[in-house]
PDB file of C-alpha atoms and ligand atoms in Angstrom:
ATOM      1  CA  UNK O   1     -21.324   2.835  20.643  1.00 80.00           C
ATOM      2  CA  UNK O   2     -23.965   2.559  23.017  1.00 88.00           C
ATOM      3  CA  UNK O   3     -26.936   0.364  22.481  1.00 87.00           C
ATOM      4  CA  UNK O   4     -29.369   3.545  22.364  1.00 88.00           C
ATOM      5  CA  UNK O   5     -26.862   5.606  20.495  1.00 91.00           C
ATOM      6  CA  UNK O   6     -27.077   2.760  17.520  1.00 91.00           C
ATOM      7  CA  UNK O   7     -30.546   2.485  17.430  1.00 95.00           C
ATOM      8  CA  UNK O   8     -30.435   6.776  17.365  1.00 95.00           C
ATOM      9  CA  UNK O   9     -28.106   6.228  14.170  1.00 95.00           C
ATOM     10  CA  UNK O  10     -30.197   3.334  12.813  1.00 95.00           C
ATOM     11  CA  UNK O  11     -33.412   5.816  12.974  1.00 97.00           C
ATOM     12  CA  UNK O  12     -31.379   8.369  11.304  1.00 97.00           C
ATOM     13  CA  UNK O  13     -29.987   6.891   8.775  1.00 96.00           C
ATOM     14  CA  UNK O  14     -33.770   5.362   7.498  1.00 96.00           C
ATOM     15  CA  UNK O  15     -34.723   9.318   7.593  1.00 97.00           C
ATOM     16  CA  UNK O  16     -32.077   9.747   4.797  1.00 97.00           C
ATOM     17  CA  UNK O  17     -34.263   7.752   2.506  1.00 95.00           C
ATOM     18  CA  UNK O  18     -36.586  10.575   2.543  1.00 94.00           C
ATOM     19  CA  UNK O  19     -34.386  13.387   1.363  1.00 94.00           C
ATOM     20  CA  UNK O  20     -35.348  12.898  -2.142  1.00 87.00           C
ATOM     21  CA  UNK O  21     -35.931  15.471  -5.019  1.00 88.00           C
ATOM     22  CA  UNK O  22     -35.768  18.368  -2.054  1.00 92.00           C
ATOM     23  CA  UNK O  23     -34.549  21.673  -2.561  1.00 95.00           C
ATOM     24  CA  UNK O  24     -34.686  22.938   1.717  1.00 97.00           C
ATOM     25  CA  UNK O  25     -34.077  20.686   4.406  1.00 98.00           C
ATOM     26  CA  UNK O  26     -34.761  21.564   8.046  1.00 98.00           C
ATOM     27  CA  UNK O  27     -32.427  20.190  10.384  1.00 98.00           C
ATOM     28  CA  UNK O  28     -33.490  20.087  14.333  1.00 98.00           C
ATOM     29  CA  UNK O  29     -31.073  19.398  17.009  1.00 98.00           C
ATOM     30  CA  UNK O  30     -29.604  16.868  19.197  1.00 97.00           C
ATOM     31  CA  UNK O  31     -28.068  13.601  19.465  1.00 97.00           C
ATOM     32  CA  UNK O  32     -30.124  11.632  17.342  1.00 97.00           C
ATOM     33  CA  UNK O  33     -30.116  14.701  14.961  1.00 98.00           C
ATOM     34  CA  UNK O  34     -26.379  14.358  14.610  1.00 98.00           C
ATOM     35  CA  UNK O  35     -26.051  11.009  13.140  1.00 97.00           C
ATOM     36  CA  UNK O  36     -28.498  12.155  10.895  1.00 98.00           C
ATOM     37  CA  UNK O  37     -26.070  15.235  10.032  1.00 98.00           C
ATOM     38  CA  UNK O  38     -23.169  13.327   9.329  1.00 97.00           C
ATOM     39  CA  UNK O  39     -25.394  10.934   6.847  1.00 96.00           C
ATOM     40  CA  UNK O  40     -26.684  14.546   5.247  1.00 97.00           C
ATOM     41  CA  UNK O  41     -23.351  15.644   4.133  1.00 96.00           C
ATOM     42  CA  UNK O  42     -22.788  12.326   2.242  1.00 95.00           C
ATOM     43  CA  UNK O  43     -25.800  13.411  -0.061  1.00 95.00           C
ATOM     44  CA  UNK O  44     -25.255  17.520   0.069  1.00 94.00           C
ATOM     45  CA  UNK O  45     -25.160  17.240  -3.624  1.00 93.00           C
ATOM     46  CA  UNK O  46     -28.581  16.390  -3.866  1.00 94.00           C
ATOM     47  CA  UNK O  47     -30.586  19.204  -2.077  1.00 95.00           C
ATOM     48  CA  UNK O  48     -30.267  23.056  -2.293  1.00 96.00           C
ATOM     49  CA  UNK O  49     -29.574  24.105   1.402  1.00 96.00           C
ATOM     50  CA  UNK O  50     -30.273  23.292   5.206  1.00 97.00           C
ATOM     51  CA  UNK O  51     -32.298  25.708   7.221  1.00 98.00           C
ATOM     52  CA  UNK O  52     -30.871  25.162  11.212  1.00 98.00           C
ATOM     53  CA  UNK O  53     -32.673  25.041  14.124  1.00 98.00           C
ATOM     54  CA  UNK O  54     -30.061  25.693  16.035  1.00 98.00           C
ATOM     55  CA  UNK O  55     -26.063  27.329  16.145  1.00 98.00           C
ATOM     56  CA  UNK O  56     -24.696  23.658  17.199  1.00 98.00           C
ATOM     57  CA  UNK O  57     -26.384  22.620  14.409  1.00 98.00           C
ATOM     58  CA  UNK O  58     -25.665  24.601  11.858  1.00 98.00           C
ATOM     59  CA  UNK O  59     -21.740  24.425  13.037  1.00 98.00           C
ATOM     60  CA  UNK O  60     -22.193  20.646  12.705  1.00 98.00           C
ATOM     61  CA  UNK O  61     -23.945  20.681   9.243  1.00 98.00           C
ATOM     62  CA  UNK O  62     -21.039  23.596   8.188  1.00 98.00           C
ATOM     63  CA  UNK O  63     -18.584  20.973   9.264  1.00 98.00           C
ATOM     64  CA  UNK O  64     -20.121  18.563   6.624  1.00 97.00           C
ATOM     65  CA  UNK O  65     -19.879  21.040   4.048  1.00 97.00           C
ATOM     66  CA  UNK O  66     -23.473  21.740   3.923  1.00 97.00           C
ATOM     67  CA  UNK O  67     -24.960  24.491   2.658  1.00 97.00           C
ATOM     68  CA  UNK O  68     -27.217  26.783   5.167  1.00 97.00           C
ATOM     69  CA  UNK O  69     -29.379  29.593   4.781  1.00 97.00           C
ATOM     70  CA  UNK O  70     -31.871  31.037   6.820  1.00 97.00           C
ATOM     71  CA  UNK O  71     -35.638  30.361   6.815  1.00 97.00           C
ATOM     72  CA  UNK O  72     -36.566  34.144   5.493  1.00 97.00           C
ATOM     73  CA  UNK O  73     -34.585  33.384   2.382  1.00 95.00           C
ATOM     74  CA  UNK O  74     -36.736  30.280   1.296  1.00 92.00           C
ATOM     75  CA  UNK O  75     -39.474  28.745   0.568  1.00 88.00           C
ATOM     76  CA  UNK O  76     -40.945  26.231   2.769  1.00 96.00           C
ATOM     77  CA  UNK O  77     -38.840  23.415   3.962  1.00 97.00           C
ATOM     78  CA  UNK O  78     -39.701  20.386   2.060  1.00 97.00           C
ATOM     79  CA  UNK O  79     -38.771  17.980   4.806  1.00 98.00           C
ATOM     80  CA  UNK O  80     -37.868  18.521   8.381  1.00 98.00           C
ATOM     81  CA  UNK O  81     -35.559  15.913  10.794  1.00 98.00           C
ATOM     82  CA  UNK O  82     -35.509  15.668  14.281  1.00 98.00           C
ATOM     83  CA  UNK O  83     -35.670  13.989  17.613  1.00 98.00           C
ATOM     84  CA  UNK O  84     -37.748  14.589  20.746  1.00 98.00           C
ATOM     85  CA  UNK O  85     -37.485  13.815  24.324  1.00 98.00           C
ATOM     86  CA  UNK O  86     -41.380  12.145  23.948  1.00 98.00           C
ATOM     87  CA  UNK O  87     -43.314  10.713  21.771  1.00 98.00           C
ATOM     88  CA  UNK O  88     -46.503   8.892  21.578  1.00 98.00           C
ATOM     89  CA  UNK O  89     -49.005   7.242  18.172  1.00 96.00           C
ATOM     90  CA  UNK O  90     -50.649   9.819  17.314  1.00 97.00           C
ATOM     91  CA  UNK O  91     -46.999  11.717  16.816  1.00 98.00           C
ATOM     92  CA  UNK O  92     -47.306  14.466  19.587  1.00 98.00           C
ATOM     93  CA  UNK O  93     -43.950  15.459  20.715  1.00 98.00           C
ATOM     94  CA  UNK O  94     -42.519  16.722  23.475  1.00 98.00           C
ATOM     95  CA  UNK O  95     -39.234  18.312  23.178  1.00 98.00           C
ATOM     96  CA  UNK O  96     -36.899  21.145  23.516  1.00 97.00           C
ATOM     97  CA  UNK O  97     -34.154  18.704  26.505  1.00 97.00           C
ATOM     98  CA  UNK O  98     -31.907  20.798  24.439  1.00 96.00           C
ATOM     99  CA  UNK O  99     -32.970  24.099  24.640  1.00 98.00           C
ATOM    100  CA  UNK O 100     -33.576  24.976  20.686  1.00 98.00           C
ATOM    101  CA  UNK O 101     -37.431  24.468  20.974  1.00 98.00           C
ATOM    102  CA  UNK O 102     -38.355  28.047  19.368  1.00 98.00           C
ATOM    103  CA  UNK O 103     -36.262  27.205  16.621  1.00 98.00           C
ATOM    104  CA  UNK O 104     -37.646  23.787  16.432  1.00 98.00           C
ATOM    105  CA  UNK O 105     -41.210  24.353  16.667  1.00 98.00           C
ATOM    106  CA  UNK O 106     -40.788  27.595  13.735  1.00 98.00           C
ATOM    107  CA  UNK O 107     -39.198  25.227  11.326  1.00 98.00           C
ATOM    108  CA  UNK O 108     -42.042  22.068  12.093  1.00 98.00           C
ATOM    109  CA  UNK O 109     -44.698  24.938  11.517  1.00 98.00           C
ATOM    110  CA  UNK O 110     -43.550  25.880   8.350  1.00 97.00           C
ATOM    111  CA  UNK O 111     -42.119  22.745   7.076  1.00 98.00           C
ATOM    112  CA  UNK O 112     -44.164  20.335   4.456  1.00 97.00           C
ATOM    113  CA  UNK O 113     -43.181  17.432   5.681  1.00 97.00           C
ATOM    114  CA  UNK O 114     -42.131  16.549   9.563  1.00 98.00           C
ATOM    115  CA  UNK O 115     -40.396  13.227  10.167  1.00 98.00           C
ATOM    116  CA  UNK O 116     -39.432  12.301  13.869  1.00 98.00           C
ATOM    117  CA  UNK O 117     -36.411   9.635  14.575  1.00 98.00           C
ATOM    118  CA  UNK O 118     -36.538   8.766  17.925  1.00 98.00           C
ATOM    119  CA  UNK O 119     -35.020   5.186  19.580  1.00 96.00           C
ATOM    120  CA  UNK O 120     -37.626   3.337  21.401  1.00 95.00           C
ATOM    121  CA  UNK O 121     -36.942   4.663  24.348  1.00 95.00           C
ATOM    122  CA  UNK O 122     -38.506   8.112  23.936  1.00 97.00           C
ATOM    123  CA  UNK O 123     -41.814   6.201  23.081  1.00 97.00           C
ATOM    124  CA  UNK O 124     -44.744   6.731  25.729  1.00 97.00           C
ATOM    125  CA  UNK O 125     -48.517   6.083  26.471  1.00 96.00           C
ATOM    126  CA  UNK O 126     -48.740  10.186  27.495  1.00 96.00           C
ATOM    127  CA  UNK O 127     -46.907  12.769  27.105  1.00 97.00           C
ATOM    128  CA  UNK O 128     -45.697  14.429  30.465  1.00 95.00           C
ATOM    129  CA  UNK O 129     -43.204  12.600  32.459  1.00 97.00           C
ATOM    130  CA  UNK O 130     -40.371  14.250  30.561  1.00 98.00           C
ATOM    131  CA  UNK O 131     -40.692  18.099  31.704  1.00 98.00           C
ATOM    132  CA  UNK O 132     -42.331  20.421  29.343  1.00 98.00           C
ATOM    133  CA  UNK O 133     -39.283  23.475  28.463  1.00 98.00           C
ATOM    134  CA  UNK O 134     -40.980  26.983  28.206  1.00 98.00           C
ATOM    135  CA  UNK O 135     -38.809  29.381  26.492  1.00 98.00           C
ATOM    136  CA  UNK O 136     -38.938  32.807  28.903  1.00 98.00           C
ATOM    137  CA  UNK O 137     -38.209  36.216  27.399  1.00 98.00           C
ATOM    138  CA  UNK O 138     -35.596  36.824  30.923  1.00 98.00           C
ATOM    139  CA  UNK O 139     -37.460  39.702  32.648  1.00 98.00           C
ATOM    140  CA  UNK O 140     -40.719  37.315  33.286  1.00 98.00           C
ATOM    141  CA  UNK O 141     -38.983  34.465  34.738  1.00 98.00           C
ATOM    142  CA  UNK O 142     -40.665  34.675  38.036  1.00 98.00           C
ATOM    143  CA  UNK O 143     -44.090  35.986  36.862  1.00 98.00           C
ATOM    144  CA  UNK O 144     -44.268  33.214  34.288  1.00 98.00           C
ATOM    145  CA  UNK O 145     -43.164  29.957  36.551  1.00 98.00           C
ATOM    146  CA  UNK O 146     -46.342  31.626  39.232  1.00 98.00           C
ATOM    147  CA  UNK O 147     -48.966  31.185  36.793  1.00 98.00           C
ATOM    148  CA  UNK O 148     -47.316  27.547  35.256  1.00 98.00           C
ATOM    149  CA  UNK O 149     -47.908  26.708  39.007  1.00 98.00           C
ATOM    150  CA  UNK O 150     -51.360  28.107  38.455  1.00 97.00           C
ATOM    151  CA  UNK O 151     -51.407  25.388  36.160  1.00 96.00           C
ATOM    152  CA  UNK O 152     -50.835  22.506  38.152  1.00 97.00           C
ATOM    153  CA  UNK O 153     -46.653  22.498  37.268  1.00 97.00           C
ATOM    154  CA  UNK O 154     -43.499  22.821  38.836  1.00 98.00           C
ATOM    155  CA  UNK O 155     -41.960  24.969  37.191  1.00 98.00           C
ATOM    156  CA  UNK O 156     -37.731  24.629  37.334  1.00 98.00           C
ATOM    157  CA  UNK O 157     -35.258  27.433  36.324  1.00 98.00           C
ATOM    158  CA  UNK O 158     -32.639  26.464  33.594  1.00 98.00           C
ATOM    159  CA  UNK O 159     -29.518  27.734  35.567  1.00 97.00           C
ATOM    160  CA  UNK O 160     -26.644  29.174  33.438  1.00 97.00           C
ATOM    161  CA  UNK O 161     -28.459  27.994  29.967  1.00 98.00           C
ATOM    162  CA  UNK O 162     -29.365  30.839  27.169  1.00 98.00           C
ATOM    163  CA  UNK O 163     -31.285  30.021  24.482  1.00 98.00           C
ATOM    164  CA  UNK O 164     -29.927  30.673  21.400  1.00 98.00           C
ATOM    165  CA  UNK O 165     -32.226  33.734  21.311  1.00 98.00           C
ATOM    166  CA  UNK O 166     -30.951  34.945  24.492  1.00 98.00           C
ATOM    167  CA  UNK O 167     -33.760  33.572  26.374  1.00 98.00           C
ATOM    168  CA  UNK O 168     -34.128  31.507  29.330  1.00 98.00           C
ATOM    169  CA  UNK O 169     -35.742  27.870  30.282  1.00 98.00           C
ATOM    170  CA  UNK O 170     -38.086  26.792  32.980  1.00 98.00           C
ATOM    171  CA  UNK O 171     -38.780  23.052  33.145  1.00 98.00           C
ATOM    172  CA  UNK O 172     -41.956  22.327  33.943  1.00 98.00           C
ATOM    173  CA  UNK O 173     -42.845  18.779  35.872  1.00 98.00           C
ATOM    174  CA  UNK O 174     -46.251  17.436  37.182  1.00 96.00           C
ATOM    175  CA  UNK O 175     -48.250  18.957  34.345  1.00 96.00           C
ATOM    176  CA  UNK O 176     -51.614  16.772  33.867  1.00 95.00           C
ATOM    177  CA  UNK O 177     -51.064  16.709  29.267  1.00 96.00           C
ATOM    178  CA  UNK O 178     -54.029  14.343  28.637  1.00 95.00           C
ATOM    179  CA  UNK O 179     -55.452  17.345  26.435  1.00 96.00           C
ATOM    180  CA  UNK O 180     -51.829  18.439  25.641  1.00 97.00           C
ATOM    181  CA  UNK O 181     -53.038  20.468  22.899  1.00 97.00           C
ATOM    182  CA  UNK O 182     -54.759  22.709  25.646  1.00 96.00           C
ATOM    183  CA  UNK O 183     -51.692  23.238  27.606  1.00 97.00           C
ATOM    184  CA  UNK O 184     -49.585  24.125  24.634  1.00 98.00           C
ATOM    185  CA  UNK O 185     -52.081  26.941  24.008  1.00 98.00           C
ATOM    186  CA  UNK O 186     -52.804  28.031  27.508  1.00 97.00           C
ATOM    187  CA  UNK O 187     -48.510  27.940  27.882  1.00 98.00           C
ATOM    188  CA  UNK O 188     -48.310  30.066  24.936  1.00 98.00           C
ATOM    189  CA  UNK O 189     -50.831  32.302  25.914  1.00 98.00           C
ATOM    190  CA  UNK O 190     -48.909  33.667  29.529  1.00 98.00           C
ATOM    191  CA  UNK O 191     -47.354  36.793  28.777  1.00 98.00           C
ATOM    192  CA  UNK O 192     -43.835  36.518  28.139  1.00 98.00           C
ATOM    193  CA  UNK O 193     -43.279  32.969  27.507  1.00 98.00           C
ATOM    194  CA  UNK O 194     -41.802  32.724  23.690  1.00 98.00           C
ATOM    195  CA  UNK O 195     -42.485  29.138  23.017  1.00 98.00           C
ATOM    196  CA  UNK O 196     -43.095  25.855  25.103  1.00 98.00           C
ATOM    197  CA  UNK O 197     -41.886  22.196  24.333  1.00 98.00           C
ATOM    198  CA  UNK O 198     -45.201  20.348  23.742  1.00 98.00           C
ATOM    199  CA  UNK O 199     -45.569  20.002  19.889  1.00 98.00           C
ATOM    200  CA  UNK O 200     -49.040  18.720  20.083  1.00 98.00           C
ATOM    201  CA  UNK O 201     -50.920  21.504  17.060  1.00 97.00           C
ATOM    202  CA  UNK O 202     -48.282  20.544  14.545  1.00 97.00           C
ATOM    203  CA  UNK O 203     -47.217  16.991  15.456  1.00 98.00           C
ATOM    204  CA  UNK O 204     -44.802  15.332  13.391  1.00 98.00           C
ATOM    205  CA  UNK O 205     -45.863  13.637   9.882  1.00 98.00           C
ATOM    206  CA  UNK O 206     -43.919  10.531  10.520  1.00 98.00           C
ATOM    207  CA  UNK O 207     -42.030   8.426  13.316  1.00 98.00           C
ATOM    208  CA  UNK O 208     -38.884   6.587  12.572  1.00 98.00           C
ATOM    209  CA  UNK O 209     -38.268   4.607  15.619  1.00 97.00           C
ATOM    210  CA  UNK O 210     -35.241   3.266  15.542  1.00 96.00           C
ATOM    211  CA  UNK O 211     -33.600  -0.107  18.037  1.00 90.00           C
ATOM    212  CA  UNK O 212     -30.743  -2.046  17.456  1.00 82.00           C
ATOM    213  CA  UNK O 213     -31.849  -4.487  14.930  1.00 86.00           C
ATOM    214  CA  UNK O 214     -35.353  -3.118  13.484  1.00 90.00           C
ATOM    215  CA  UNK O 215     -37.543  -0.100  12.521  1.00 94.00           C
ATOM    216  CA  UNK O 216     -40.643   0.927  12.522  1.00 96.00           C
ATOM    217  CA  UNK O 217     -42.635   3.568  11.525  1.00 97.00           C
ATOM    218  CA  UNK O 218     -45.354   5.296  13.142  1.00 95.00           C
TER     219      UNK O 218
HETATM  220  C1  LIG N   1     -33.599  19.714  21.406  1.00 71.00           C
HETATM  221  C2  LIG N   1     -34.597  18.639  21.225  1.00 71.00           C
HETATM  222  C3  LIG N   1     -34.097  17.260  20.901  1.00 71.00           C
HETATM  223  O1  LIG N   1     -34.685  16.837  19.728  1.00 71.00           O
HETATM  224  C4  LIG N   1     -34.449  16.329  22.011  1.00 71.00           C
HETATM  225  O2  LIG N   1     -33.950  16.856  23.223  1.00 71.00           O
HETATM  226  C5  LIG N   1     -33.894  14.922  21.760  1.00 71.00           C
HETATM  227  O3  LIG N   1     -32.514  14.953  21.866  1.00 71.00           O
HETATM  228  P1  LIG N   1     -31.614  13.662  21.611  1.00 71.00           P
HETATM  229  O4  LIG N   1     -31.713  13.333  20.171  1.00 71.00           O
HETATM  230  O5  LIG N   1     -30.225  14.122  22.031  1.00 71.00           O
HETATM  231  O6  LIG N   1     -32.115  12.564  22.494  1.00 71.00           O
HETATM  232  O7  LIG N   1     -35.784  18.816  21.309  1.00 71.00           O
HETATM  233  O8  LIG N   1     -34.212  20.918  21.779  1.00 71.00           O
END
């Protein structure tokens, strides 16, 4: 196993200790996320159900005998796990490198308790040097990547990728996030965009930052 993929399991593996006395647990998606799958279905036993943020997910977390139901059947999530492509102290995020960000960002929202495992890797000063994903509804495509240039980004197509929702991505480079929460807004405000990677208004709870031989937690 690679060095980053251990420290990805070693971050995952801490987040366990958190699954306790839950009844919903929201499960993001990813690499890191997967370690953390395959640790979940040790301890199904002890929790009620999964809610998925994605279909390779939930496939994955099937596969472990876990038990998933949708968000509209449940209550709140009372802990949600997953990675991102960025993160900084004060636990903004940016992700969605795997295309599931809608799901993602719907399950943070409405979950009580967000914990982030990340290897160190993914830690940075500012948010931005990782492209921000927006989530198009297909028919804006073009209109929506003009007015992210508007915005000071370059805005790439996602070629041959559908979201899960049948959607499509632009990556966005070059965007200026010092006041990240601004862009997530001003993102989510162009017509026809569903979602965009910067998880800045509901940042995670908790960092697990996991490296070969330690962890932290921010
Ligand atoms: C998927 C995500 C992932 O959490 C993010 O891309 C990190 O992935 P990995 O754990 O494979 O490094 O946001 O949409």
């Amino acid at each position: 196993m690679s060095s980053s993929n251990v420290a990805k399991k070693q971050a995952a593996m801490e987040a366990i200790k958190y699954i306790k006395d839950c009844s919903v647990i929201g499960v993001g998606t990813g690499s890191t996320v997967n370690h953390f799958i395959k640790e979940l279905g040790k301890i199904r036993s002890s929790f009620d159900y999964a809610v998925s943020s994605s279909e390779a997910t939930t496939e994955l977390l099937r596969l472990e005998g876990v038990a998933v139901t949708e968000l509209n059947n449940c209550d709140a999530p009372d802990v949600y796990v997953d990675g991102a492509d960025e993160a900084t102290s004060h636990r903004q995020l940016i992700k969605g490198g795997g295309g599931a960000l809608t799901r993602e960002k719907i399950i943070a929202s409405s979950s009580k308790n967000f914990i982030c495992i990340i290897d160190e890797s993914k830690l940075v000063k500012k948010l931005g040097s990782f492209p921000v994903a927006v989530e198009v509804i297909p028919m804006a495509r073009s209109y929506v990547a003009r007015k992210l240039v508007q915005l000071g980004g370059a805005p790439e197509w996602r070629q041959g990728f559908v979201t899960d929702n049948g959607n499509w991505i632009l990556d966005v480079y070059n965007l200026d996030l010092t006041d990240s929460k601004e862009f997530e807004v001003q993102i989510d405000s162009i017509a026809g965009v569903v979602s965009n990677g910067i998880f800045s208004r509901r940042p995670a709870d908790k960092i697990i930052v996991g490296s070969e031989n330690k962890i932290r937690e921010i």
